[in-house]
CSV table of C-alpha atoms in Angstrom, one decimal:
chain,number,residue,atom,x,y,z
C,1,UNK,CA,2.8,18.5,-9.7
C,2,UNK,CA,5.1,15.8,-8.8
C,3,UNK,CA,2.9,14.0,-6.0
C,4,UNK,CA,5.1,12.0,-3.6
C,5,UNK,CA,8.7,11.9,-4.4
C,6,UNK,CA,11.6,9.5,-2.6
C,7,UNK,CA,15.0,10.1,-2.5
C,8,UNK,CA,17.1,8.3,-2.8
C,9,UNK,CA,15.8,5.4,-5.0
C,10,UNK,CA,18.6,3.1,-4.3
C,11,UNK,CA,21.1,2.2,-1.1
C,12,UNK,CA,23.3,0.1,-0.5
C,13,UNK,CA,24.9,0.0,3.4
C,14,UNK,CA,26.6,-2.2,6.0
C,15,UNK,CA,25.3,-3.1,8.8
C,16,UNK,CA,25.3,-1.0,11.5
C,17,UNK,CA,25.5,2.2,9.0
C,18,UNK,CA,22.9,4.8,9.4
C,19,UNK,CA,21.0,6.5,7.0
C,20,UNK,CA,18.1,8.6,6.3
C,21,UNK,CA,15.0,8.6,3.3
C,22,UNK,CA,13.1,11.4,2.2
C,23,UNK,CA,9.6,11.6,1.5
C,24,UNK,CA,8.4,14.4,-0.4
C,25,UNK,CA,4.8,15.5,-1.1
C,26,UNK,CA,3.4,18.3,-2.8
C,27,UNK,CA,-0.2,17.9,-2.6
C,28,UNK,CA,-0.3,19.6,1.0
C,29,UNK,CA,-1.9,16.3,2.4
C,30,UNK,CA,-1.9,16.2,6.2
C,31,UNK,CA,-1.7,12.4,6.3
C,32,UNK,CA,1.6,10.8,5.8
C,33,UNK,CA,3.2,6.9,5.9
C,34,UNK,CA,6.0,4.8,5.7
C,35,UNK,CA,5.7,1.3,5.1
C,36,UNK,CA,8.2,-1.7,4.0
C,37,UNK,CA,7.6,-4.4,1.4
C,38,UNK,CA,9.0,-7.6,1.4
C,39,UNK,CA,8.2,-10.5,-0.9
C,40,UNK,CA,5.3,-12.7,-0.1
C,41,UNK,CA,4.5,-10.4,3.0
C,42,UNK,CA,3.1,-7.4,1.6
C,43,UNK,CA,3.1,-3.9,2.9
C,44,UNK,CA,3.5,-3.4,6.7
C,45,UNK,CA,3.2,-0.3,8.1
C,46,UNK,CA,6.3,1.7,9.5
C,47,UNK,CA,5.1,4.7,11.1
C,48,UNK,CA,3.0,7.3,10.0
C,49,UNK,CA,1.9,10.8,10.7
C,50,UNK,CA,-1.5,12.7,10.9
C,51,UNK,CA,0.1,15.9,11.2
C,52,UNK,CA,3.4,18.3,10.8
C,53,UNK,CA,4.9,17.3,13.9
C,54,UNK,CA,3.1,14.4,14.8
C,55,UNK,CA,4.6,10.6,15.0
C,56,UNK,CA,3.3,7.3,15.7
C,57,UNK,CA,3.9,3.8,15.3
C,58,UNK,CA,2.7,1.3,13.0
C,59,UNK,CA,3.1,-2.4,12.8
C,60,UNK,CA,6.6,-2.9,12.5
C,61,UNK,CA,8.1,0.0,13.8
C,62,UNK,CA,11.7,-1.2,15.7
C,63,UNK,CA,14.4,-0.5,14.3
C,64,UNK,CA,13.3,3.1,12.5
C,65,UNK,CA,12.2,6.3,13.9
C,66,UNK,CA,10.7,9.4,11.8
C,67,UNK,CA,10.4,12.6,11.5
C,68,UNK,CA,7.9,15.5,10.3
C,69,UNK,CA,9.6,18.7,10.9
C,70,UNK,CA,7.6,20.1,7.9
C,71,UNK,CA,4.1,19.1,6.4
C,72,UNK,CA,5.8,17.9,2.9
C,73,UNK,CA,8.2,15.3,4.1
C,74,UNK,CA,8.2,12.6,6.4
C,75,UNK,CA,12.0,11.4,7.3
C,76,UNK,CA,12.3,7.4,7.9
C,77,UNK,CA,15.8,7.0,9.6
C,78,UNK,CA,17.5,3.8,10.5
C,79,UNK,CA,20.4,4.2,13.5
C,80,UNK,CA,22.4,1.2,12.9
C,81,UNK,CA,21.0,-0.9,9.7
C,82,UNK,CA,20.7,-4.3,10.3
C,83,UNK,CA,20.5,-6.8,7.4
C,84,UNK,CA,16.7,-8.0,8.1
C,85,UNK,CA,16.1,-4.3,6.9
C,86,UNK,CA,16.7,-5.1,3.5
C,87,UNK,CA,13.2,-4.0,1.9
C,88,UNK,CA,12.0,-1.8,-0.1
C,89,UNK,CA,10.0,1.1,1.6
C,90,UNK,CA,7.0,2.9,0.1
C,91,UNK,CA,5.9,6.0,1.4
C,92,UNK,CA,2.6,7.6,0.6
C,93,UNK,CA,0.6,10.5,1.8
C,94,UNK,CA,-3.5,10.7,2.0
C,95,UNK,CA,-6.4,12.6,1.3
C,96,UNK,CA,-10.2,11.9,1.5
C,97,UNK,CA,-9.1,8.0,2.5
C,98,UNK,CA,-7.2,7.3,-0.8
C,99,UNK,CA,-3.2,6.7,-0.3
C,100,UNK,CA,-1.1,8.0,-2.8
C,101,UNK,CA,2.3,6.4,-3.1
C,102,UNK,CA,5.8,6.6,-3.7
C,103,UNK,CA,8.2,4.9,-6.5
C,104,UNK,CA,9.6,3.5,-3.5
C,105,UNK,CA,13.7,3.1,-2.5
C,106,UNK,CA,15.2,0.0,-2.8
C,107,UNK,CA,17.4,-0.5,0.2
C,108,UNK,CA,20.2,-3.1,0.8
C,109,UNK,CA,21.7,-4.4,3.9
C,110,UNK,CA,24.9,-6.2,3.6
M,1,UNK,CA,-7.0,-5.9,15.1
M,2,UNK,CA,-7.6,-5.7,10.9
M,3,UNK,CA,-6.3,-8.7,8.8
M,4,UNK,CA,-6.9,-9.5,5.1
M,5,UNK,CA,-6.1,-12.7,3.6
M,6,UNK,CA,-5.5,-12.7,-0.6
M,7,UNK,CA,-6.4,-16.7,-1.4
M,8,UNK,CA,-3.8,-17.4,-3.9
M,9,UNK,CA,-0.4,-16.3,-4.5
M,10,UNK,CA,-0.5,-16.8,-8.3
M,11,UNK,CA,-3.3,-16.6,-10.6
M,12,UNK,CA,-2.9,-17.5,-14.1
M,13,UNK,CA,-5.6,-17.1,-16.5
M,14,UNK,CA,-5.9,-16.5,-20.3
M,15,UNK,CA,-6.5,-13.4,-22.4
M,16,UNK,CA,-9.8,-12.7,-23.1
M,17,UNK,CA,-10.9,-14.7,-19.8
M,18,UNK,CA,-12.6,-13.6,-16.7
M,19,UNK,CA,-10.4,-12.4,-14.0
M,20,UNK,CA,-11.4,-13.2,-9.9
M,21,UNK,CA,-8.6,-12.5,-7.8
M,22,UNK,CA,-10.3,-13.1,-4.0
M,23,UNK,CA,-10.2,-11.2,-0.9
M,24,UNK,CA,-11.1,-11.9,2.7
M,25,UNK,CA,-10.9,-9.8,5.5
M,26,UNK,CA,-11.1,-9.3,9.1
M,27,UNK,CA,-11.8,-6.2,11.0
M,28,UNK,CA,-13.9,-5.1,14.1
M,29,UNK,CA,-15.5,-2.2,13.0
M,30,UNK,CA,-17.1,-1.6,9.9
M,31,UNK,CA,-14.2,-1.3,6.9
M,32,UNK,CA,-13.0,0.3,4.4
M,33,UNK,CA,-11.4,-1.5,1.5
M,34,UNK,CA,-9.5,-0.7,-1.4
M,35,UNK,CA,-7.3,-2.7,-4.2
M,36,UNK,CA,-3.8,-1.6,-5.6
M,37,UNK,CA,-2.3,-2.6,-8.6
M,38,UNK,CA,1.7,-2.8,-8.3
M,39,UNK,CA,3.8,-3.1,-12.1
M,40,UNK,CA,7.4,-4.4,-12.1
M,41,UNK,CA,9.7,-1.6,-10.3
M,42,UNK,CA,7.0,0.8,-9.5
M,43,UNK,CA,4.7,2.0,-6.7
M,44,UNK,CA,1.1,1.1,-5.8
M,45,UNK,CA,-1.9,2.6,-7.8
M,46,UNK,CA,-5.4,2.8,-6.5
M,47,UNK,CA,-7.8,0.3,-8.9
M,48,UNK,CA,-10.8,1.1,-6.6
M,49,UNK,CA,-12.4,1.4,-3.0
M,50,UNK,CA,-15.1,0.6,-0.7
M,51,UNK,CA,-15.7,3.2,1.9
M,52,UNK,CA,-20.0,3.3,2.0
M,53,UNK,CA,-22.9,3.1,0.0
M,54,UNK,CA,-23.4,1.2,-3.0
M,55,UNK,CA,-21.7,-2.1,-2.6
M,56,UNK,CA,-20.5,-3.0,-6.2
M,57,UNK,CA,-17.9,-0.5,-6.8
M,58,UNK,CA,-16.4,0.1,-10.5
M,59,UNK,CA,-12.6,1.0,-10.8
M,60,UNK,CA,-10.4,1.7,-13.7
M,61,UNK,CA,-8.9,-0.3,-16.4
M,62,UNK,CA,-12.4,-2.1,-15.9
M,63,UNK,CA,-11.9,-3.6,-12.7
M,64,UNK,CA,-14.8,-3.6,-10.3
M,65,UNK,CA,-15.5,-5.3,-6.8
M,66,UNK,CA,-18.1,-6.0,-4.7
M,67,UNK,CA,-18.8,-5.7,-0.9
M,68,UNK,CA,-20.0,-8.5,0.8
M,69,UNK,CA,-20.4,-7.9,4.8
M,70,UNK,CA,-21.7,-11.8,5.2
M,71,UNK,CA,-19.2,-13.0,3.5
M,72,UNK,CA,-16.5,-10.8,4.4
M,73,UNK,CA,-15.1,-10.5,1.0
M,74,UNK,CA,-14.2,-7.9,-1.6
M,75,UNK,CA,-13.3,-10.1,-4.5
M,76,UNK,CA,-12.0,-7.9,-7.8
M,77,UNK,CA,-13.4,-9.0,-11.4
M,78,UNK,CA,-13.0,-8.2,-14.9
M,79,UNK,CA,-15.1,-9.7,-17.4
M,80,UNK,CA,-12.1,-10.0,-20.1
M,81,UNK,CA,-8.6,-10.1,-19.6
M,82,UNK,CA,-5.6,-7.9,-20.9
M,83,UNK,CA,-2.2,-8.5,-21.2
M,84,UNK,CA,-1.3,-5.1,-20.0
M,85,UNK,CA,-3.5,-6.6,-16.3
M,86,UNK,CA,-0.5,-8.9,-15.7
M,87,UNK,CA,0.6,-7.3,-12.0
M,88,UNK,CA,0.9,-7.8,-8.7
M,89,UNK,CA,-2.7,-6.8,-6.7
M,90,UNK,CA,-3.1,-6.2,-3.3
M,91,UNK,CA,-6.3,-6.0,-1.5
M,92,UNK,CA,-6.3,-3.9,1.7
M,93,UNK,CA,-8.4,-2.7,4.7
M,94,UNK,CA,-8.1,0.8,7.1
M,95,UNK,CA,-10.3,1.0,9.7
M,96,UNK,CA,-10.6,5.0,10.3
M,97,UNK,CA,-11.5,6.9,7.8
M,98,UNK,CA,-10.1,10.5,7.5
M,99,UNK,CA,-13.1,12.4,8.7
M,100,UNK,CA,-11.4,14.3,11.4
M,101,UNK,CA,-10.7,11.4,13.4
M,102,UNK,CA,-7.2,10.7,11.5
M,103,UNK,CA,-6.3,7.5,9.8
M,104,UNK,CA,-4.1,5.0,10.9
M,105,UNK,CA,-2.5,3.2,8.0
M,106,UNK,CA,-3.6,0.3,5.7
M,107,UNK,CA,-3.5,-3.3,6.0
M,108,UNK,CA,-2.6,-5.0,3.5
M,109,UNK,CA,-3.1,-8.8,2.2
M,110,UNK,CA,0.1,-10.5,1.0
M,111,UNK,CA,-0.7,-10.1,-2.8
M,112,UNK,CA,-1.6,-12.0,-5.8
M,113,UNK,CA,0.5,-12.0,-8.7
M,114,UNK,CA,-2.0,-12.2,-12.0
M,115,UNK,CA,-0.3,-14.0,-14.9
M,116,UNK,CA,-2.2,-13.8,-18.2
M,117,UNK,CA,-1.7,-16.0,-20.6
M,118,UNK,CA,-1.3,-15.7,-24.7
C-alpha cells in the first residue's frame, strides 16, 4: 500500500515550458487535492476533485488546470510555466475528513 | 470565507519544556480543525483533529489540543518537549465535512517553525 505517490519529485523548466505532475493514490479515496507551498505562506489550495471526473477550483487556481480521467490520479498541468510558479506542490487525497498527503514535487521555474 | 492565523513564525523552547504553538481561526460555519506536522523534505502528517464532540482532543507523539468556540482557538500542547518535535506545524480549518456533501479543501495557517533547544 503505497498511499499517495508524486511523480516526478523534482523539475526544473523555463518559462513558458509546459509540463504535467502525477498524483497517484491507492487507497480508492473519492476526494482528491492539489495544493502549492511557498515559504511563510503555507498551503493554498490548487484545485481539487470530489469525484473521477469532477474539477473545481481552489484558491489559487490561474495558471494550472487538472485532470481526473481516473479515480487514482489527479493531473496538475501548467501550459506555459511562469517563474512565480516556483513552489513546491503537495497533493493529497481524503477520507472520513482526514487528508492524506504526498512527498510533494519540487518544481523550479527559471 | 475560512482564515486561520498561526501567532508566531518561530518558537523556540527547551527540551523537556512545555510546548504551545497557538492557533486562531475564522470561519462562518461551525469548523473543523486539524494540525500537521511537516519534517525537512517531506510531506504533511496528521498530529490530530477537531471535527465534534469532546473538545480536548489527544494526538500522537503526545500532542493534544483543545477547542475553544469563545475563543476561537485550537492551540496544540505538550507537556515535555522532544528533540525529534523540532518541525514545521500547521494548523488548518475545512469547513464541509465529507458526509456526502463533499469537501472543499483545507485552509491552512502560515506555519510555525518549533525549535527545541539542548
Amino acid at each position: 500500500n503505497a498511499g499517495v505517490t508524486q511523480t516526478p519529485k523534482f523539475r526544473v523548466l523555463k518559462t513558458g515550458q509546459s509540463m504535467t505532475l502525477l498524483c497517484a493514490q491507492d487507497m480508492n479515496h473519492e476526494y482528491m487535492y492539489w495544493y502549492r507551498q511557498d515559504p511563510g505562506m503555507g498551503l493554498r489550495l490548487i484545485h481539487y476533485s470530489v469525484g473521477e471526473g469532477t474539477t473545481a477550483k481552489g484558491e489559487v487556481p490561474d495558471g494550472y488546470n487538472v485532470s481526473r480521467l481516473k479515480k487514482q490520479n489527479f493531473l496538475l498541468g501548467l501550459e506555459s510555466a511562469a517563474p512565480s510558479q516556483t513552489s513546491v506542490y503537495f497533493c493529497a487525497s481524503m477520507r472520513a475528513g482526514e487528508q492524506f498527503f504526498g512527498p510533494g514535487t519540487r518544481l523550479t521555474v527559471l | 470565507a475560512q482564515s486561520v492565523t498561526q501567532l508566531g513564525s518561530h518558537v523556540s523552547v527547551s527540551e523537556g519544556a512545555l510546548v504551545l504553538l497557538r492557533c486562531n481561526y475564522s470561519s462562518s460555519v461551525p469548523p473543523y480543525l486539524f494540525w500537521y506536522v511537516q519534517y525537512p523534505n517531506q510531506g504533511l502528517q496528521l498530529l490530530l483533529k477537531y471535527t465534534t464532540g469532546a473538545t480536548l482532543v489527544k494526538g500522537i507523539n503526545g500532542f493534544e489540543a483543545e477547542f475553544k468556540k469563545s475563543e476561537t482557538s485550537f492551540h496544540l500542547t505538550k507537556p515535555s518537549a522532544h528533540m525529534s518535535d523540532a518541525a514545521e506545524y500547521f494548523c488548518a480549518v475545512t469547513r464541509l465535512m465529507y458526509s456526502g456533501g463533499g469537501a472543499d479543501g483545507l485552509t491552512f495557517g502560515k506555519g510555525t517553525h518549533l525549535i527545541i533547544q539542548p
